[in-house]
Amino acid sequence: MKMAADADLVIVGGGPAGTAAALGALARRPAARVVMLDRSGFPRDKACGDGIGPVAVDVLAGLGCLEVLHGAMRVDRLRIGAANGTPVADRVDAPGYVLPRRVFDARLVQAAVNRGAELCREKVTKLTVHANGVVVNGRFRAAAAIGADGVHSRVRHEIGAGAHPRQHRAVSLRAYAQAPRREPELVFRLPRDPWPAYAWAFPTGDCRANVGVVLLDGRSPSNGTRLRELIAHTLPEWTPLADSFQGHHLPLSPGRPPPGHDRVLLAGDAAGLVNPVSGEGIATALLSGMLAGRLAVAQPARAGRLYRAALGRHLRAHLRQADLASRLMRSPKWTAATIASAGTSPPVFAALAGLTVGTDTMPLHAGARIATQRLRATFRV
Ligand SMILES: Cc1cc2nc3c(=O)[nH]c(=O)nc-3n(C[C@H](O)[C@H](O)[C@H](O)COP(=O)(O)OP(=O)(O)OC[C@H]3O[C@@H](n4cnc5c(N)ncnc54)[C@H](O)[C@@H]3O)c2cc1C
């Protein structure tokens, strides 16, 4: 059989996870042959809030490509509002950025190509694993492969990991909108119904914003019309542009599969690494991609085991707490107690930000304060 590529590494997907994998691999072994396959041409749009959190910024810095954020909107303030309470707002220590994915992803792909990755437009349908390597689509042979092909990952399917469980597959719709004039901040608003869900408005500059809504339980009844109505109802000050709606699923971390076997690793949405409280997935896509890329070229035969351990060291504690927080969030009363505590205590606000738009764990004192607030509400102390 004639092979299109005999490579050290084949990466399926050229989103944040795939490009970070290529950059990580080439940082570890600059002479490695790294082939990146994507079914789309770049630039391409991707349904997203376009919010790039502080952990994502750190990973980009580590990969030496902070220039991809050039001209992005810098935001260091969060505003969170529950349906039946006063919104709370504060500055956060580490800023985030807002940059449309059409621009961000194309710049990342270019950065990977500039460092030596080969980009091919190819829809992957088949992956087979052999004793000494993997073969993708019968034509691309490599020592290892990384599935960075998003929430409906073909690679995940090919290695038998199954689809992301429906209840942990959030449903989301985003649009670009005309924004009211106000201080730049990331706005989160929680509707009363449906639950658990939230709407967001993130400033992109030029009096525009990325707005949207996410239903965190994938079993909630939804369709495009209902989600559009929910955006209009929850974010009345923003006016969405009619042709900018795009929907997609988010694979929340409680449903994640094992992130790899032997020579095939999963990264980003393919590995189900989206924060189940905030829906943030770019940071974990970049982080997991970078780790997977490094290990796949360093030790392809043992990469699966090493990657699992590395991912655990970086994310296990955070994901456990985020999973627990998402279970508590199923109760509107716990959510109200959390927001109320954040409103009266800057350390709780900071801890909440760290858990939702970072990869931190929540300090004990912040958890205790939220629990106390919850008990007070029950007994009306
Ligand atoms: C509406 C919405 C809002 C969101 N908002 C935010 C936010 O503000 N901040 C944040 O951090 N996260 C957000 N997320 C999550 C974030 O978008 C994802 O976690 C992130 O895109 C994951 O990156 P990835 O590289 O794993 O996958 P993707 O970005 O989905 O990239 C996967 C790539 O694989 C390619 N591909 C797929 N299948 C194949 C195939 N068979 N063959 C070849 N190529 C293939 C695709 O073309 C694509 O380029 C949001 C998600 C949604 C749906």
Coordinates of C-alpha atoms and ligand atoms in Angstrom, one line a residue:
M1 CA 0.0 0.0 0.0
K2 CA 1.4 3.5 -0.9
M3 CA 1.5 5.7 2.2
A4 CA 0.8 9.4 2.0
A5 CA 2.9 10.0 5.1
D6 CA 5.3 8.0 7.2
A7 CA 5.4 10.2 10.2
D8 CA 6.4 10.3 13.8
L9 CA 3.0 11.6 14.8
V10 CA -0.4 12.0 13.1
I11 CA -2.8 14.5 14.7
V12 CA -6.4 14.4 13.8
G13 CA -8.0 17.9 14.2
G14 CA -6.4 21.3 13.9
G15 CA -8.3 23.1 16.7
P16 CA -6.6 24.3 19.9
A17 CA -6.0 20.7 21.1
G18 CA -4.5 19.5 17.7
T19 CA -2.3 22.6 17.2
A20 CA -1.1 22.5 20.8
A21 CA -0.2 18.8 20.2
A22 CA 1.8 19.8 17.1
L23 CA 3.5 22.6 18.9
G24 CA 4.2 20.5 22.0
A25 CA 5.7 17.7 19.8
L26 CA 7.9 20.0 17.8
A27 CA 9.1 21.7 20.9
R28 CA 10.1 18.3 22.3
R29 CA 11.6 17.0 19.0
P30 CA 12.1 19.8 16.5
A31 CA 13.1 17.4 13.7
A32 CA 10.0 15.2 14.2
R33 CA 7.7 14.7 11.2
V34 CA 4.3 15.8 12.5
V35 CA 1.2 15.6 10.2
M36 CA -2.0 17.4 11.2
L37 CA -5.2 16.3 9.4
D38 CA -8.4 18.4 9.4
R39 CA -11.5 18.0 7.4
S40 CA -11.9 21.8 7.3
G41 CA -9.8 24.5 5.6
F42 CA -8.6 27.4 7.7
P43 CA -9.8 30.0 8.6
R44 CA -13.0 28.3 9.7
D45 CA -15.6 29.3 12.3
K46 CA -16.3 27.2 15.5
A47 CA -19.3 27.7 17.7
C48 CA -17.7 29.1 20.9
G49 CA -17.9 32.0 23.4
D50 CA -14.4 33.0 22.2
G51 CA -13.3 33.4 25.8
I52 CA -9.6 32.5 26.3
G53 CA -9.0 32.1 30.0
P54 CA -5.8 32.6 32.0
V55 CA -4.7 29.0 31.9
A56 CA -5.0 29.0 28.1
V57 CA -2.9 32.1 28.1
D58 CA -0.2 30.4 30.3
V59 CA -0.1 27.4 28.0
L60 CA 0.2 29.6 24.9
A61 CA 3.1 31.4 26.7
G62 CA 4.7 28.0 27.4
L63 CA 4.4 27.1 23.7
G64 CA 6.0 30.4 22.8
C65 CA 3.1 31.6 20.7
L66 CA 1.4 34.4 22.7
E67 CA 1.4 36.4 19.5
V68 CA -1.7 34.6 18.4
L69 CA -3.6 36.8 20.9
H70 CA -2.5 40.0 19.1
G71 CA -5.4 42.5 19.1
A72 CA -7.7 40.3 21.3
M73 CA -10.0 42.0 23.8
R74 CA -8.4 41.9 27.2
V75 CA -10.9 41.3 30.1
D76 CA -10.2 41.1 33.8
R77 CA -13.7 41.4 35.3
L78 CA -16.5 38.9 35.8
R79 CA -20.1 39.6 36.5
I80 CA -22.3 36.7 37.6
G81 CA -26.1 37.0 38.0
A82 CA -28.5 34.4 39.3
A83 CA -32.1 34.7 38.2
N84 CA -33.4 35.7 41.6
G85 CA -30.5 37.7 43.0
T86 CA -28.3 40.7 42.7
P87 CA -25.4 40.2 40.3
V88 CA -21.9 40.0 41.8
A89 CA -19.0 41.5 40.0
D90 CA -15.3 41.8 40.7
R91 CA -11.9 41.9 39.1
V92 CA -9.9 38.7 38.7
D93 CA -6.1 38.4 39.3
A94 CA -5.3 37.0 35.9
P95 CA -7.0 38.5 32.8
G96 CA -8.6 36.5 30.0
Y97 CA -9.0 37.5 26.3
V98 CA -11.9 37.4 23.8
L99 CA -10.9 36.6 20.2
P100 CA -13.2 35.0 17.6
R101 CA -12.2 31.4 16.9
R102 CA -12.1 32.1 13.2
V103 CA -9.0 34.2 13.9
F104 CA -7.6 32.3 16.9
D105 CA -7.6 28.8 15.4
A106 CA -6.2 30.0 12.0
R107 CA -3.4 31.7 13.8
L108 CA -2.6 28.6 15.9
V109 CA -2.6 26.4 12.8
Q110 CA -0.2 28.9 11.1
A111 CA 2.0 28.9 14.2
A112 CA 2.2 25.0 14.1
V113 CA 2.9 25.1 10.3
N114 CA 5.6 27.7 10.8
R115 CA 7.3 25.4 13.3
G116 CA 7.3 22.5 10.8
A117 CA 4.0 20.7 11.1
E118 CA 2.4 19.5 7.8
L119 CA -1.3 20.4 7.4
C120 CA -3.5 18.2 5.2
R121 CA -7.2 18.7 4.5
E122 CA -8.5 15.2 5.2
K123 CA -11.6 13.8 6.8
V124 CA -10.6 10.9 9.0
T125 CA -12.9 7.9 9.0
K126 CA -10.6 5.0 10.0
L127 CA -7.7 4.4 12.4
T128 CA -6.0 1.1 12.9
V129 CA -3.4 0.3 15.6
H130 CA -0.6 -2.1 14.8
A131 CA 2.3 -3.4 16.9
N132 CA 4.6 -0.7 15.8
G133 CA 2.4 2.2 14.9
V134 CA -1.0 3.4 13.7
V135 CA -2.5 3.9 10.2
V136 CA -5.0 6.6 9.6
N137 CA -7.4 6.4 6.6
G138 CA -5.2 3.6 5.3
R139 CA -2.7 6.2 4.0
F140 CA -1.1 8.0 6.9
R141 CA 1.3 5.8 9.0
A142 CA 2.9 7.1 12.2
A143 CA 4.5 5.9 15.4
A144 CA 1.6 7.4 17.3
A145 CA -1.7 9.3 16.8
I146 CA -3.6 12.0 18.7
G147 CA -7.4 12.3 18.4
A148 CA -8.0 16.1 18.7
D149 CA -11.1 15.9 16.5
G150 CA -13.6 17.5 18.9
V151 CA -16.8 16.4 20.7
H152 CA -17.9 13.9 18.1
S153 CA -14.4 12.4 17.7
R154 CA -14.0 9.7 15.1
V155 CA -10.7 8.7 16.7
R156 CA -12.5 8.2 20.1
H157 CA -15.0 6.0 18.3
E158 CA -12.3 4.0 16.4
I159 CA -10.5 3.1 19.7
G160 CA -13.8 1.9 21.2
A161 CA -14.3 4.7 23.7
G162 CA -17.9 5.3 22.6
A163 CA -19.8 8.6 22.3
H164 CA -19.9 11.1 25.1
P165 CA -22.8 10.2 27.5
R166 CA -25.8 12.4 26.6
Q167 CA -26.5 13.8 30.1
H168 CA -22.9 15.2 30.1
R169 CA -23.1 16.6 26.6
A170 CA -24.2 20.2 27.0
V171 CA -26.1 21.9 24.2
S172 CA -25.2 25.4 23.3
L173 CA -26.0 28.2 20.8
R174 CA -23.9 31.3 20.2
A175 CA -24.3 34.5 18.1
Y176 CA -22.5 37.8 17.6
A177 CA -24.4 40.8 18.8
Q178 CA -24.6 44.5 19.0
A179 CA -23.6 45.3 22.6
P180 CA -24.6 48.1 25.0
R181 CA -21.8 50.5 25.9
R182 CA -20.4 49.3 29.2
E183 CA -17.2 48.4 31.0
P184 CA -15.6 45.3 29.4
E185 CA -16.4 42.3 31.5
L186 CA -17.4 38.7 31.1
V187 CA -21.1 38.5 31.9
F188 CA -22.8 35.3 33.0
R189 CA -26.5 35.2 33.7
L190 CA -28.4 32.2 35.0
P191 CA -32.0 31.9 33.9
R192 CA -34.7 30.4 36.3
D193 CA -35.8 27.9 33.7
P194 CA -34.4 25.8 32.1
W195 CA -31.9 24.6 34.8
P196 CA -28.9 24.1 35.0
A197 CA -28.1 26.6 32.3
Y198 CA -26.5 30.0 31.8
A199 CA -26.2 32.7 29.2
W200 CA -23.1 34.7 28.5
A201 CA -22.0 38.0 26.9
F202 CA -18.3 38.4 26.2
P203 CA -17.1 41.7 24.6
T204 CA -15.2 41.3 21.3
G205 CA -14.6 45.1 20.9
D206 CA -16.2 47.6 18.5
C207 CA -19.4 47.6 20.5
R208 CA -19.9 43.9 19.6
A209 CA -20.1 40.9 21.8
N210 CA -20.2 37.1 21.6
V211 CA -23.5 36.0 23.3
G212 CA -25.0 32.6 23.8
V213 CA -26.6 30.1 26.1
V214 CA -25.7 26.7 27.3
L215 CA -27.9 23.9 28.7
L216 CA -25.6 22.0 30.9
D217 CA -27.8 18.8 31.0
G218 CA -27.8 17.4 27.5
R219 CA -31.2 15.8 28.2
S220 CA -33.0 19.1 28.6
P221 CA -35.5 19.6 25.8
S222 CA -34.0 22.1 23.3
N223 CA -34.1 23.3 19.7
G224 CA -32.8 26.3 17.9
T225 CA -35.9 28.4 18.4
R226 CA -36.0 27.8 22.1
L227 CA -32.3 28.6 22.5
R228 CA -32.7 31.8 20.5
E229 CA -35.6 32.9 22.7
L230 CA -33.6 32.1 25.8
I231 CA -30.8 34.3 24.6
A232 CA -33.2 37.2 23.9
H233 CA -35.0 36.8 27.2
T234 CA -31.8 36.4 29.4
L235 CA -29.7 39.0 27.6
P236 CA -32.2 41.7 26.5
E237 CA -29.6 44.5 26.2
W238 CA -27.7 42.6 23.4
T239 CA -29.1 42.4 19.9
P240 CA -27.9 39.2 18.1
L241 CA -27.1 39.5 14.4
A242 CA -29.4 37.2 12.5
D243 CA -26.9 35.3 10.4
S244 CA -24.4 34.6 13.2
F245 CA -26.1 31.8 15.2
Q246 CA -24.2 28.6 15.5
G247 CA -24.8 25.6 17.8
H248 CA -22.7 22.8 19.0
H249 CA -22.3 20.3 21.9
L250 CA -19.8 20.5 24.8
P251 CA -18.5 17.3 26.3
L252 CA -18.5 18.0 30.0
S253 CA -15.7 16.4 32.0
P254 CA -17.9 14.0 34.2
G255 CA -18.4 11.9 31.1
R256 CA -14.8 11.7 30.0
P257 CA -13.3 8.4 28.7
P258 CA -9.8 7.2 29.5
P259 CA -7.6 9.6 27.5
G260 CA -5.6 7.1 25.6
H261 CA -4.4 3.6 25.0
D262 CA -0.9 2.6 23.9
R263 CA -0.1 4.7 20.9
V264 CA -3.4 6.6 20.5
L265 CA -4.1 9.6 22.7
L266 CA -7.2 11.8 23.0
A267 CA -7.0 15.5 23.7
G268 CA -9.4 18.4 24.2
D269 CA -13.0 17.8 23.5
A270 CA -12.3 14.4 22.1
A271 CA -11.1 13.5 25.6
G272 CA -14.2 15.2 27.2
L273 CA -12.3 17.8 29.1
V274 CA -14.8 20.7 29.2
N275 CA -15.3 22.4 32.6
P276 CA -18.8 21.2 33.7
V277 CA -19.6 24.4 35.5
S278 CA -18.4 27.1 33.0
G279 CA -18.2 25.2 29.7
E280 CA -14.6 26.4 29.3
G281 CA -12.7 24.0 27.1
I282 CA -10.0 25.9 25.3
A283 CA -7.6 25.8 28.2
T284 CA -7.8 22.1 28.8
A285 CA -7.7 21.5 25.0
L286 CA -4.4 23.4 24.8
L287 CA -3.0 21.8 28.0
S288 CA -3.9 18.3 27.1
G289 CA -2.8 18.7 23.5
M290 CA 0.6 20.0 24.5
L291 CA 1.1 17.1 27.0
A292 CA -0.1 14.5 24.4
G293 CA 2.2 15.9 21.7
R294 CA 5.3 15.9 23.8
L295 CA 4.8 12.4 25.1
A296 CA 3.7 10.9 21.7
V297 CA 7.0 11.9 20.1
A298 CA 9.2 11.2 23.2
Q299 CA 7.9 7.6 23.9
P300 CA 5.3 6.5 21.4
A301 CA 5.0 2.9 22.6
R302 CA 4.3 4.0 26.2
A303 CA 2.6 7.3 25.4
G304 CA -0.9 6.2 26.6
R305 CA 0.2 5.3 30.1
L306 CA 2.5 8.3 30.5
Y307 CA -0.1 10.7 29.2
R308 CA -2.8 9.4 31.6
A309 CA -0.4 10.0 34.5
A310 CA 0.6 13.5 33.2
L311 CA -3.0 14.6 32.7
G312 CA -3.9 13.3 36.1
R313 CA -1.1 15.3 37.7
H314 CA -2.2 18.5 36.0
L315 CA -6.0 18.1 36.2
R316 CA -7.3 15.3 38.5
A317 CA -7.9 17.4 41.6
H318 CA -9.4 20.3 39.6
L319 CA -11.7 18.0 37.6
R320 CA -12.9 16.1 40.7
Q321 CA -13.9 19.4 42.3
A322 CA -15.4 20.8 39.1
D323 CA -17.4 17.5 38.8
L324 CA -18.7 17.9 42.4
A325 CA -19.5 21.6 41.8
S326 CA -21.5 20.7 38.7
R327 CA -23.5 18.2 40.8
L328 CA -24.2 20.8 43.4
M329 CA -25.1 23.3 40.7
R330 CA -28.0 21.0 39.8
S331 CA -29.6 22.5 42.9
P332 CA -30.6 26.2 42.3
K333 CA -30.3 26.8 46.1
W334 CA -26.6 25.7 46.1
T335 CA -25.9 28.0 43.1
A336 CA -27.7 30.9 44.8
A337 CA -25.6 30.3 48.0
T338 CA -22.4 30.2 46.0
I339 CA -23.2 33.5 44.2
A340 CA -24.3 35.2 47.4
S341 CA -21.1 34.1 49.2
A342 CA -19.0 35.4 46.3
G343 CA -20.8 38.7 46.5
T344 CA -19.8 39.2 50.2
S345 CA -16.4 37.6 50.2
P346 CA -13.6 38.5 47.6
P347 CA -11.7 35.2 48.5
V348 CA -14.8 33.2 47.6
F349 CA -15.2 35.2 44.4
A350 CA -11.6 34.5 43.5
A351 CA -12.0 30.8 44.4
L352 CA -15.1 30.5 42.2
A353 CA -13.3 32.2 39.3
G354 CA -10.3 29.8 39.8
L355 CA -12.6 26.8 39.6
T356 CA -14.7 27.9 36.7
V357 CA -12.3 29.8 34.4
G358 CA -9.1 28.3 35.7
T359 CA -7.9 24.9 36.6
D360 CA -7.6 25.6 40.4
T361 CA -9.2 23.7 43.3
M362 CA -11.4 25.5 45.8
P363 CA -9.7 26.3 49.1
L364 CA -11.4 24.8 52.2
H365 CA -12.3 28.1 53.7
A366 CA -14.2 29.2 50.5
G367 CA -16.1 25.8 50.4
A368 CA -16.9 26.2 54.1
R369 CA -18.3 29.7 53.6
I370 CA -20.6 28.6 50.8
A371 CA -21.8 25.6 52.9
T372 CA -22.5 28.0 55.8
Q373 CA -24.5 30.3 53.4
R374 CA -26.5 27.4 52.2
L375 CA -27.4 26.3 55.8
R376 CA -28.3 29.9 56.7
A377 CA -30.7 30.0 53.7
T378 CA -32.3 26.7 54.8
F379 CA -32.7 27.8 58.4
R380 CA -33.1 31.5 57.6
V381 CA -30.5 32.5 60.2
Ligands
LIG1 C1 -21.3 27.4 21.9 C2 -20.0 27.1 22.7 C3 -19.3 28.1 23.4 C4 -18.1 27.8 24.0 N1 -17.4 28.9 24.7 C5 -16.2 28.6 25.2 C6 -15.4 29.7 25.7 O1 -15.9 30.9 25.7 N2 -14.2 29.5 26.2 C7 -13.7 28.2 26.2 O2 -12.6 28.0 26.8 N3 -14.4 27.2 25.7 C8 -15.6 27.4 25.1 N4 -16.3 26.3 24.5 C9 -15.6 25.0 24.4 C10 -14.5 25.1 23.3 O3 -15.1 25.6 22.1 C11 -14.0 23.7 23.0 O4 -13.7 23.0 24.3 C12 -12.7 23.7 22.2 O5 -13.0 24.2 20.9 C13 -12.0 22.3 22.1 O6 -11.0 22.4 21.2 P1 -10.6 21.0 20.4 O7 -9.4 21.4 19.7 O8 -10.6 19.9 21.3 O9 -11.8 20.8 19.4 P2 -12.4 21.7 18.2 O10 -12.1 23.1 18.4 O11 -13.8 21.2 18.0 O12 -11.5 21.2 17.0 C14 -11.7 20.0 16.4 C15 -11.1 20.0 15.0 O13 -11.2 18.6 14.5 C16 -11.7 18.7 13.1 N5 -12.3 17.4 12.9 C17 -13.4 16.9 13.4 N6 -13.7 15.6 13.0 C18 -12.7 15.4 12.1 C19 -12.5 14.2 11.2 N7 -13.2 13.2 11.3 N8 -11.4 14.3 10.4 C20 -10.6 15.4 10.4 N9 -10.8 16.5 11.2 C21 -11.8 16.5 12.0 C22 -12.6 19.9 13.1 O14 -12.7 20.4 11.8 C23 -11.9 20.8 14.0 O15 -11.1 21.7 13.3 C24 -17.5 26.6 23.9 C25 -18.2 25.6 23.2 C26 -19.4 25.8 22.6 C27 -20.0 24.8 21.7

